[in-house]
Coordinates of C-alpha atoms and ligand atoms in Angstrom, one line a residue:
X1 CA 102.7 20.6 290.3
X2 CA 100.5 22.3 292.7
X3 CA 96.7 21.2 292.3
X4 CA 95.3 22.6 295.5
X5 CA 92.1 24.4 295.2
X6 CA 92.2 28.3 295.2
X7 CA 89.9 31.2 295.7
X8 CA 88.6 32.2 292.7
X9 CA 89.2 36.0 293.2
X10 CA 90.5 38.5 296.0
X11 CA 87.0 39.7 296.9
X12 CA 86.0 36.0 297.0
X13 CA 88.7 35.2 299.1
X14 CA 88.1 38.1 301.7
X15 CA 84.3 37.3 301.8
X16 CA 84.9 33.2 302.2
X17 CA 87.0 34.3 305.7
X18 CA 84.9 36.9 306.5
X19 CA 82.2 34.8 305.7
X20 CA 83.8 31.9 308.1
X21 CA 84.2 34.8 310.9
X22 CA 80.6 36.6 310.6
X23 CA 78.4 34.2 311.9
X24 CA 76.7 33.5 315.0
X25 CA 79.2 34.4 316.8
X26 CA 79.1 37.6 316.4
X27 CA 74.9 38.2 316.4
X28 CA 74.0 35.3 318.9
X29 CA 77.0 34.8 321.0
X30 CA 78.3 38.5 321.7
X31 CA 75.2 40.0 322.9
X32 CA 74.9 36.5 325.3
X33 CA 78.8 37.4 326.5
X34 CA 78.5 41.4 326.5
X35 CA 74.8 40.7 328.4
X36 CA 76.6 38.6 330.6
X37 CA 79.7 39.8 331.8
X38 CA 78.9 43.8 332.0
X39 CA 78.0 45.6 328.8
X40 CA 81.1 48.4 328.3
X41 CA 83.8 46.9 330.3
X42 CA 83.8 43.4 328.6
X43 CA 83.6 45.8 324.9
X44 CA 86.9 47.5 326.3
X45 CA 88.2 44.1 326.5
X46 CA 86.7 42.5 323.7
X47 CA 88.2 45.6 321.1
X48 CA 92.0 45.0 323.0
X49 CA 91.8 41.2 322.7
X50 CA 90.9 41.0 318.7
X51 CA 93.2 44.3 318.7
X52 CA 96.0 43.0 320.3
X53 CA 95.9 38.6 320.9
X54 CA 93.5 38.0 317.9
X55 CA 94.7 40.0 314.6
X56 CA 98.1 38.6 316.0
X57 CA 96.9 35.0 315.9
X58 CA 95.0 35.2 312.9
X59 CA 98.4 36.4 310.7
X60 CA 99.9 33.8 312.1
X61 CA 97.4 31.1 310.3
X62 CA 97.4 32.8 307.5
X63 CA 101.2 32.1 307.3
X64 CA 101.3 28.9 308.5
X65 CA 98.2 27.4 306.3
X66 CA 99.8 29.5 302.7
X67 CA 103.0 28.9 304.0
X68 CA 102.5 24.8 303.9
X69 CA 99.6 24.7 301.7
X70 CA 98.5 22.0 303.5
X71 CA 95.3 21.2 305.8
X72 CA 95.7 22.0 310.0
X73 CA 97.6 19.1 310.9
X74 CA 99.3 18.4 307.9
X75 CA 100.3 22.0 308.3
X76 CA 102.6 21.4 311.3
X77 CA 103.8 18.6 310.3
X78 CA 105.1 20.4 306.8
X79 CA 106.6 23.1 308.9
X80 CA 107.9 21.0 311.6
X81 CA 108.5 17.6 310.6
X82 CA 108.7 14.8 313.3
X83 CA 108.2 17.3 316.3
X84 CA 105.1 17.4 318.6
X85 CA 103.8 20.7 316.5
X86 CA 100.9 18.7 315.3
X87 CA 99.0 18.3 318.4
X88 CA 98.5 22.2 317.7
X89 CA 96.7 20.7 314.4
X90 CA 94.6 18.0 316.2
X91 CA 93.5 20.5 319.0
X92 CA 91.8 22.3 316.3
X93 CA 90.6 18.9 314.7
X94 CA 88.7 17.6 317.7
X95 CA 88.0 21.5 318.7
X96 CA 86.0 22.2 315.3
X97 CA 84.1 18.7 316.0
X98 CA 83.1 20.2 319.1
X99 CA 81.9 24.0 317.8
X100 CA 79.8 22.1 315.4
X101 CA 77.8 19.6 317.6
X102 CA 76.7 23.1 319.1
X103 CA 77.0 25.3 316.3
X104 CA 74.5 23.7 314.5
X105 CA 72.1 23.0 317.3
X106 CA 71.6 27.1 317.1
X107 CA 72.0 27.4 313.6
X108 CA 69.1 25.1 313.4
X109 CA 66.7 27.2 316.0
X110 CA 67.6 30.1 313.1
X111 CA 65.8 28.0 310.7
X112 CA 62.8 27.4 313.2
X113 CA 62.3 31.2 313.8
X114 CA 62.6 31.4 309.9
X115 CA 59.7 29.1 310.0
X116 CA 57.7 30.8 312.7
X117 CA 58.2 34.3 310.7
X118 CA 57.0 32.5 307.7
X119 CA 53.7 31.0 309.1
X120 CA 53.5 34.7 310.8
X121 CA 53.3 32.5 314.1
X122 CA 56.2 34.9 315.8
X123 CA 54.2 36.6 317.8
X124 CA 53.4 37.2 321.9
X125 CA 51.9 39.2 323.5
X126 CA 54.6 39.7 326.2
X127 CA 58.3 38.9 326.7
X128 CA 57.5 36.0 328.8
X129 CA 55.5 34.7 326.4
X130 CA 58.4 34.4 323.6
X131 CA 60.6 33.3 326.8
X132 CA 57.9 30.6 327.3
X133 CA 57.9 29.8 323.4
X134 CA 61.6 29.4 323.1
X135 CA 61.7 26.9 326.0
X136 CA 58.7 24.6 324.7
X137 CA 60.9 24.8 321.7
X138 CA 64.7 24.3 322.4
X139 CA 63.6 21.5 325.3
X140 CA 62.0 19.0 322.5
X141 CA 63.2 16.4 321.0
X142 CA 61.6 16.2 317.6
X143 CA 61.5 19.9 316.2
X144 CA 65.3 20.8 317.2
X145 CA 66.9 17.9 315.5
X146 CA 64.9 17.7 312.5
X147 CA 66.4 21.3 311.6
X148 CA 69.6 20.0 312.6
X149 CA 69.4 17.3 310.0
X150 CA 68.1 20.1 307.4
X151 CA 71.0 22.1 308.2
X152 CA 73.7 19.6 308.4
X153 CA 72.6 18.5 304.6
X154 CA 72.8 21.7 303.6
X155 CA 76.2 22.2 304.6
X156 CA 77.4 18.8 303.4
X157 CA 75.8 20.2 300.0
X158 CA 77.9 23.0 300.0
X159 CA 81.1 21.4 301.1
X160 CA 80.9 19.3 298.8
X161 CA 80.5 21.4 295.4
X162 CA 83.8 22.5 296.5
X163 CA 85.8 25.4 297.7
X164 CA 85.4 28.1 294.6
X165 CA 81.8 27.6 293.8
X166 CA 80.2 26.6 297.1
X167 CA 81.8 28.6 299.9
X168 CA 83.0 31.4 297.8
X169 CA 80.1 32.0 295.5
X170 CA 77.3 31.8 298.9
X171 CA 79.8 34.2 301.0
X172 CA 80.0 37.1 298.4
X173 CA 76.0 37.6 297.9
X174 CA 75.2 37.0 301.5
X175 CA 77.5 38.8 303.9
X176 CA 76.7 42.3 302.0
X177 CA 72.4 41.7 302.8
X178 CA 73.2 40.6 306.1
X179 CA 75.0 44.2 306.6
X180 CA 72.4 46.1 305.2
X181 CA 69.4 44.8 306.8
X182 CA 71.3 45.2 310.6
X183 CA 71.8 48.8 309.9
X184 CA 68.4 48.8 309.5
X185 CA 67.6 47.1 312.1
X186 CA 69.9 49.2 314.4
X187 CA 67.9 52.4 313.4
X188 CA 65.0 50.4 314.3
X189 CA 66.5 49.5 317.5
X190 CA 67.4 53.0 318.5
X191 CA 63.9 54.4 318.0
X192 CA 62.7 52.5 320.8
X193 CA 61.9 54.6 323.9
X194 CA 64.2 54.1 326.3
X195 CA 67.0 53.1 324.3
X196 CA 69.4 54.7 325.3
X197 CA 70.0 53.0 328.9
X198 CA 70.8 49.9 326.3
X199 CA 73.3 51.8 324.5
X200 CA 74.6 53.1 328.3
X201 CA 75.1 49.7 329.5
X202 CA 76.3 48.4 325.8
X203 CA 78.8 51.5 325.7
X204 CA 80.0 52.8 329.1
X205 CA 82.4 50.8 330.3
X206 CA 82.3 50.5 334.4
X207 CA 85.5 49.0 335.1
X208 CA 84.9 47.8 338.7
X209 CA 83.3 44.9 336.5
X210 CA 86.5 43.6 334.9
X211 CA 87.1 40.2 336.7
X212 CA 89.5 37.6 335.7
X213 CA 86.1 35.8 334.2
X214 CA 85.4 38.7 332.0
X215 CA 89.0 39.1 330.4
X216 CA 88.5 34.9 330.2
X217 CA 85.0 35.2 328.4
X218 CA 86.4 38.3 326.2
X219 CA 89.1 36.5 325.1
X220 CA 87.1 33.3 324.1
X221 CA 84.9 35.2 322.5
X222 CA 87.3 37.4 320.3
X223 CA 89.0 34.1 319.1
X224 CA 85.3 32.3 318.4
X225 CA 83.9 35.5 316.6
X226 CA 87.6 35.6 314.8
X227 CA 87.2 32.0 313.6
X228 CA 91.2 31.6 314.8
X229 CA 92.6 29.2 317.4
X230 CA 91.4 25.5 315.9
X231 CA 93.3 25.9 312.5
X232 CA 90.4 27.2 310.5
X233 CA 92.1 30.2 309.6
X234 CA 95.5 27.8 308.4
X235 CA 92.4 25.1 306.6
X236 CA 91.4 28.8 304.3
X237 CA 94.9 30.5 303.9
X238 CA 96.1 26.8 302.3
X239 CA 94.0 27.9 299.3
X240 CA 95.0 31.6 299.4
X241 CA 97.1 31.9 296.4
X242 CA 100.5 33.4 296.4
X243 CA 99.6 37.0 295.3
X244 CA 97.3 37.7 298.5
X245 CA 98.6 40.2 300.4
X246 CA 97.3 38.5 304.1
X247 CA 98.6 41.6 306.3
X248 CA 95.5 43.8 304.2
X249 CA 93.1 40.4 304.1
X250 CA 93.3 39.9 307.9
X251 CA 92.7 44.1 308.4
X252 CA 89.8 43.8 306.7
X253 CA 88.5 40.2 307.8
X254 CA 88.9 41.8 311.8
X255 CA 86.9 45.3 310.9
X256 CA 83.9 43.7 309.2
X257 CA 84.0 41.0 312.4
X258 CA 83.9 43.4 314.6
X259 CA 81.4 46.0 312.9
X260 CA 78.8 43.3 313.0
X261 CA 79.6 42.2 316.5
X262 CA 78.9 46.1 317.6
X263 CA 76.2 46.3 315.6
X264 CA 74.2 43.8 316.6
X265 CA 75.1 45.1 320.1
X266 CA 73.2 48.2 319.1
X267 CA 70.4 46.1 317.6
X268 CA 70.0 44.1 321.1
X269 CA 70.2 46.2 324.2
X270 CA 68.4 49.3 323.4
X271 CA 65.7 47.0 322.8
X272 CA 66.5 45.0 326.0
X273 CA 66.3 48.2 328.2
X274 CA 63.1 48.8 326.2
X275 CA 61.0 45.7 326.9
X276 CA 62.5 45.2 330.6
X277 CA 64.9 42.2 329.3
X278 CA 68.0 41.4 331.9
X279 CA 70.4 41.0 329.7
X280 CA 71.9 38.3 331.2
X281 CA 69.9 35.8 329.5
X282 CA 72.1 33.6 328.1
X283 CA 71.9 31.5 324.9
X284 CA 67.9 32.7 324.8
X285 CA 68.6 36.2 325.0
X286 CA 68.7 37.1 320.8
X287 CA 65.6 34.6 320.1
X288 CA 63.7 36.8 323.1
X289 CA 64.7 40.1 322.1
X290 CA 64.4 40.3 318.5
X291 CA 61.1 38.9 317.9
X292 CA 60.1 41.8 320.0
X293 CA 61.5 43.5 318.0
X294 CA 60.0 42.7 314.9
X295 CA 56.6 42.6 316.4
X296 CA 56.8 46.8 317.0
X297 CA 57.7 47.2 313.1
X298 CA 55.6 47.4 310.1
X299 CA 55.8 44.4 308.2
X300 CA 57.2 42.9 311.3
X301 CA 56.8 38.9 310.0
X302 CA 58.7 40.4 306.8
X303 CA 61.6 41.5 308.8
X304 CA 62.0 38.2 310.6
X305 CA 62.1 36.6 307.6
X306 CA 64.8 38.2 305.8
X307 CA 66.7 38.9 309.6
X308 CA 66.9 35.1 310.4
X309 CA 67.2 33.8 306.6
X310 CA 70.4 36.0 306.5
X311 CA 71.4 34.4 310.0
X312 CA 71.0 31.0 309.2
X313 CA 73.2 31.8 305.8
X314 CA 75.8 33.5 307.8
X315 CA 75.4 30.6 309.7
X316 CA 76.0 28.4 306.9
X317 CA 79.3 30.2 305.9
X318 CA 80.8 29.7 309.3
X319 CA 80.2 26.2 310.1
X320 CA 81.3 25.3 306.8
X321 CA 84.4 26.6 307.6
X322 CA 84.6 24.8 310.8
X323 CA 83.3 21.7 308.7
X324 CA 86.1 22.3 306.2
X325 CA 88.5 22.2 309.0
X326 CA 88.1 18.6 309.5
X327 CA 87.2 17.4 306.1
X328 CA 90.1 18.9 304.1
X329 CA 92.3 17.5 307.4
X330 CA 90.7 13.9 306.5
X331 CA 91.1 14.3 303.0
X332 CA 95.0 15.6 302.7
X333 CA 95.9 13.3 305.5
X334 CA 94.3 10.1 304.7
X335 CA 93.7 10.2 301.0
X336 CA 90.3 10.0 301.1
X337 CA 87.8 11.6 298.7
X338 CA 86.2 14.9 299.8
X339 CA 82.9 12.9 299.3
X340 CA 84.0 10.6 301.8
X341 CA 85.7 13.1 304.5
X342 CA 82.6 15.2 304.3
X343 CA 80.2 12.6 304.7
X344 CA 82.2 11.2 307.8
X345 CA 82.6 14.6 309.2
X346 CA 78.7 15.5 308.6
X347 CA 77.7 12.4 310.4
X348 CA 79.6 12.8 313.5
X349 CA 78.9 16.1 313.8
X350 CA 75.3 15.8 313.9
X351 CA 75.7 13.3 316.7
X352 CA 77.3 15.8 318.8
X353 CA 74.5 18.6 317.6
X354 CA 72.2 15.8 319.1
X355 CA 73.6 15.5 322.6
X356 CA 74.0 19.2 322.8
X357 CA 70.4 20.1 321.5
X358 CA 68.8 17.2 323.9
X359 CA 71.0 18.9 326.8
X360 CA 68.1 21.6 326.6
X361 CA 65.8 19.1 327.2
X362 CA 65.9 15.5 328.5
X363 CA 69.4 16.4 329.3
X364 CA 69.3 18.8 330.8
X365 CA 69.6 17.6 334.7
X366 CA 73.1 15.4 332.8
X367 CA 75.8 18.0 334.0
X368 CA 79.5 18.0 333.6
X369 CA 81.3 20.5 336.1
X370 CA 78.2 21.9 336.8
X371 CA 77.3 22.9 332.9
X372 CA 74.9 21.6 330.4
X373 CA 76.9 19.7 327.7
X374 CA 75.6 22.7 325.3
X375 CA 77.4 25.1 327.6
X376 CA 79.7 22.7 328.3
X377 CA 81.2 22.6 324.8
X378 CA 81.2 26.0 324.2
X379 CA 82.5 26.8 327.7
X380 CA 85.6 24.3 326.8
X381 CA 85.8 25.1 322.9
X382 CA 85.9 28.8 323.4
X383 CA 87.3 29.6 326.5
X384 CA 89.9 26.7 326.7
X385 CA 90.7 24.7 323.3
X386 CA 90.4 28.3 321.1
X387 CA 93.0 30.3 323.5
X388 CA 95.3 27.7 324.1
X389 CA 95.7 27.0 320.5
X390 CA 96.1 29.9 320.0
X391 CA 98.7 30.8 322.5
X392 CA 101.0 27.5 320.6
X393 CA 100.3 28.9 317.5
X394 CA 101.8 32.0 318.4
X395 CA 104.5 30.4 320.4
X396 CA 105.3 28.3 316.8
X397 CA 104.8 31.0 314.5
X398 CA 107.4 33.5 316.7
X399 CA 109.9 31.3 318.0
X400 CA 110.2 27.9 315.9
X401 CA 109.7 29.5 312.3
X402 CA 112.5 31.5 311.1
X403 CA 112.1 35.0 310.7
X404 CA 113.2 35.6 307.3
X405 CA 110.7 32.7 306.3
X406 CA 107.9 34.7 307.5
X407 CA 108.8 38.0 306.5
X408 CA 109.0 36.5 303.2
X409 CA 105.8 35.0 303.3
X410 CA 103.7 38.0 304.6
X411 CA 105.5 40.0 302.2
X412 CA 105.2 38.0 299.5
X413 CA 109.1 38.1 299.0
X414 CA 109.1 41.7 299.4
X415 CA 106.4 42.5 297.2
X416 CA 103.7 43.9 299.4
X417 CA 104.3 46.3 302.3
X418 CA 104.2 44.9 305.7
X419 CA 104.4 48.4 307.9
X420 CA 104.4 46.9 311.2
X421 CA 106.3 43.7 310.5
X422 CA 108.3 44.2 313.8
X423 CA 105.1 45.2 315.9
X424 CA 103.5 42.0 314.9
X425 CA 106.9 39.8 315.9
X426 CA 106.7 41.4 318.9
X427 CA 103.7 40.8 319.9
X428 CA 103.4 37.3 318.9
X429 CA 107.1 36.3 320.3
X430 CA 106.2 37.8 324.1
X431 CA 102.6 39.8 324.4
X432 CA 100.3 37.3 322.9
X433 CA 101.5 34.0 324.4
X434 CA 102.1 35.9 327.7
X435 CA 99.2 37.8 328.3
X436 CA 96.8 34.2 327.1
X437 CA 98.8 32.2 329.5
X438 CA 97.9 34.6 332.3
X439 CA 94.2 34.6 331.6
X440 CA 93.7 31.1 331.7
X441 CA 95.6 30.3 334.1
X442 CA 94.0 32.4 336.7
X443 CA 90.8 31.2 335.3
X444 CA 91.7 27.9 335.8
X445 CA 92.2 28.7 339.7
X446 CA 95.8 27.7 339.6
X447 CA 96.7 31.0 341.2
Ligands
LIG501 N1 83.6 32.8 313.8 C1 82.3 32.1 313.6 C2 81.2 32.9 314.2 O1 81.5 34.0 314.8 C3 82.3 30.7 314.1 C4 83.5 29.9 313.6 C5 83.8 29.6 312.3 C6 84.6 29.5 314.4 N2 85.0 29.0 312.2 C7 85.5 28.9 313.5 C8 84.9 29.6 315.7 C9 86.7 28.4 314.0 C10 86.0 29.1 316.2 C11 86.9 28.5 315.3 O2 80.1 32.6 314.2

């Protein structure tokens, strides 16, 4: 008999992974990227990688995790019994430890701006001053890690009431606010004088700036926003039930990913062309430009408010999934209690959101290849760990696994259309694997 835990309905289920893909990546960690490596010609990029390496990758966890019904370890080793598959698995395992020692670390400067909004203490008079009030912040040592602690609880909370009522139940209510309110903040955005250099450098592509770093980045960053690579998207589809049709569900999971990622584009660089922002800030770029934001708008503190609530929940429903990853791999593999995996996983995990969020301050001079272990993690997690598991997952899913077997699967034995069935083999047998083992690669300085 099969007891595994499903999703309580289909819109459930699309908002649990759209939840675990809407998160910071797409609000914090796009604009950071996009700032970073050129505006337009890293979006070109960005839209072919989900387009084309991504969606590929992500239908191919989505058959593997309903496929074995089984957590991202055990998943390999279902499908391919006694072979070396499930290093694939344990890539993931130690890459989702990894995202959230420094997942959290941001999740928790969400709650501190949350804070600030609500005290009505978010305001400067100049850019330099937030820029000055982030850094005082972020280098600490007290403030940063007491809202990791707050946020880690949390998210043990909600792992552990379960996979129907916690994950499912907070996705559905929250991802439709946080749409609304960046509309609104877009229009806000886009009223600003100047704005439209910002949407010029957001928009335009110049392709003299495509380097081999900015494909590298783009790619990283499609897989981190898309939640694929680690096994995350395998951990959810093992409790998709039988009737989903997954070629429809990952359609819809990519276009809401990549809506908010371009819209929170909008959102941040008129407004960086408007207050004189580079927008090569890095990691501080979001916390510098929104407040300033906020400041120019009626109710301003208001907006804040419901702007980082909605970002620390979105948050929340991605590192859960990243949490889930490795509790659900503990608990299927070991036999131990969900209480138990979850409480090991929370624990570690907060050490490494410790290192990371000292790393901004008494840290910070502790460098590893020339990065900050914050930058560090997320330079190894997505630009390495994310694309190379990837690449063997699409390597698995288009040359171990028999093709009827998948068919089947994505079909649901014929039952649901599957159009481009032959596109999609075709792209994960020789495109996908190909064009990821180029990028990295030549990143890596090999050639
Ligand atoms: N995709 C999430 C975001 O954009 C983060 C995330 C959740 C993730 N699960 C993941 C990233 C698995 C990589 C792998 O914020």
């Amino acid at each position: 008999m099969n007891t595994r835990a499903t999703f309580g309905s289909k819109l459930g289920l699309i908002m649990a992974s759209v939840g675990s893909a809407v998160g910071l990546g797409n609000i914090w960690r796009f604009p950071c990227e996009a700032g970073e490596n050129g505006g337009g010609a890293f979006l070109v990029v960005y839209i072919f990688c989900v387009l084309g390496l991504g969606t590929v990758v992500m239908l191919a966890e989505f058959f593997i995790g309903r496929a074995s019904q089984n957590d991202s370890v055990g998943a390999f080793k279902t499908l391919a019994p006694n072979t070396m598959w499930k290093i694939v698995g344990y890539n993931g395992v130690l890459a989702a430890f990894l995202i959230f020692g420094f997942y959290s670390v941001v999740s928790g400067w969400t709650l501190e701006y949350m804070y600030q909004s609500i005290t009505g203490n978010l305001k400067a008079d100049s850019v330099e001053e937030f820029n000055e009030t982030f850094g005082l912040f972020t280098s600490g040592i007290f403030r940063p890690i007491m809202w990791i602690v707050i946020f880690t609880v949390i998210t043990h909370l909600v792992v552990l009431s379960g996979v129907k009522k916690g994950i499912e139940r907070a996705s559905k209510i929250m991802m439709p606010l946080l749409f609304v309110i960046l509309i609104i903040l877009c229009i806000r955005s886009l009223l600003l004088p100047n704005a439209g250099a910002g949407l010029k450098f957001f928009f335009y592509p110049d392709f003299s700036k495509i380097t081999s770093k900015v494909v590298l980045s783009a790619l990283g960053q499609a897989f981190f926003s898309m939640s694929v690579g680690m096994g995350c998207m395998i951990t959810y589809a093992s409790y998709f039930n039988k009737s989903i049709n997954m070629p429809k569900t990952a359609v819809s999971v990519v276009t809401l990913d990549t809506l908010v990622a371009i819209l929170a584009g909008i959102v941040i660089f008129p407004a960086v062309t408007s207050f004189g922002i580079s927008p090569a800030q890095g990691p501080k770029l979001v916390f510098v430009t929104l407040p300033n934001i906020f400041q120019q708008m009626p109710f301003g503190s208001l907006w804040a408010l419901i702007f980082f609530l909605l970002l620390a929940l979105a948050a929340l429903t991605s590192i859960i999934s990243i949490h889930e990853v490795v509790t659900a791999y503990l608990h299927d593999q070991y036999k131990m209690s969900r209480r138990k995996s979850a409480t090991i996983v929370s624990l570690c995990g907060f050490a490494v959101g410790v290192v990371c969020s000292l790393s901004f301050g008494i840290l910070s001079d502790f460098k590893i290849l020339g990065f900050t272990i914050f930058d560090f993690l997320d330079f190894v997690t997505a630009n390495l760990m994310l694309p190379l598991g990837g690449m063997f997952i699409c390597i698995f899913t288009g040359w171990y696994i028999d093709k009827k077997i998948l068919k089947a699967e994505l079909t649901n034995n014929g039952t649901v259309k599957f159009g481009l069935f032959s596109v999609f083999v075709f792209l994960l047998k020789y495109i996908a694997p190909v064009i990821i083992a180029m990028v990295c690669v030549n990143q890596l300085g090999i050639f």
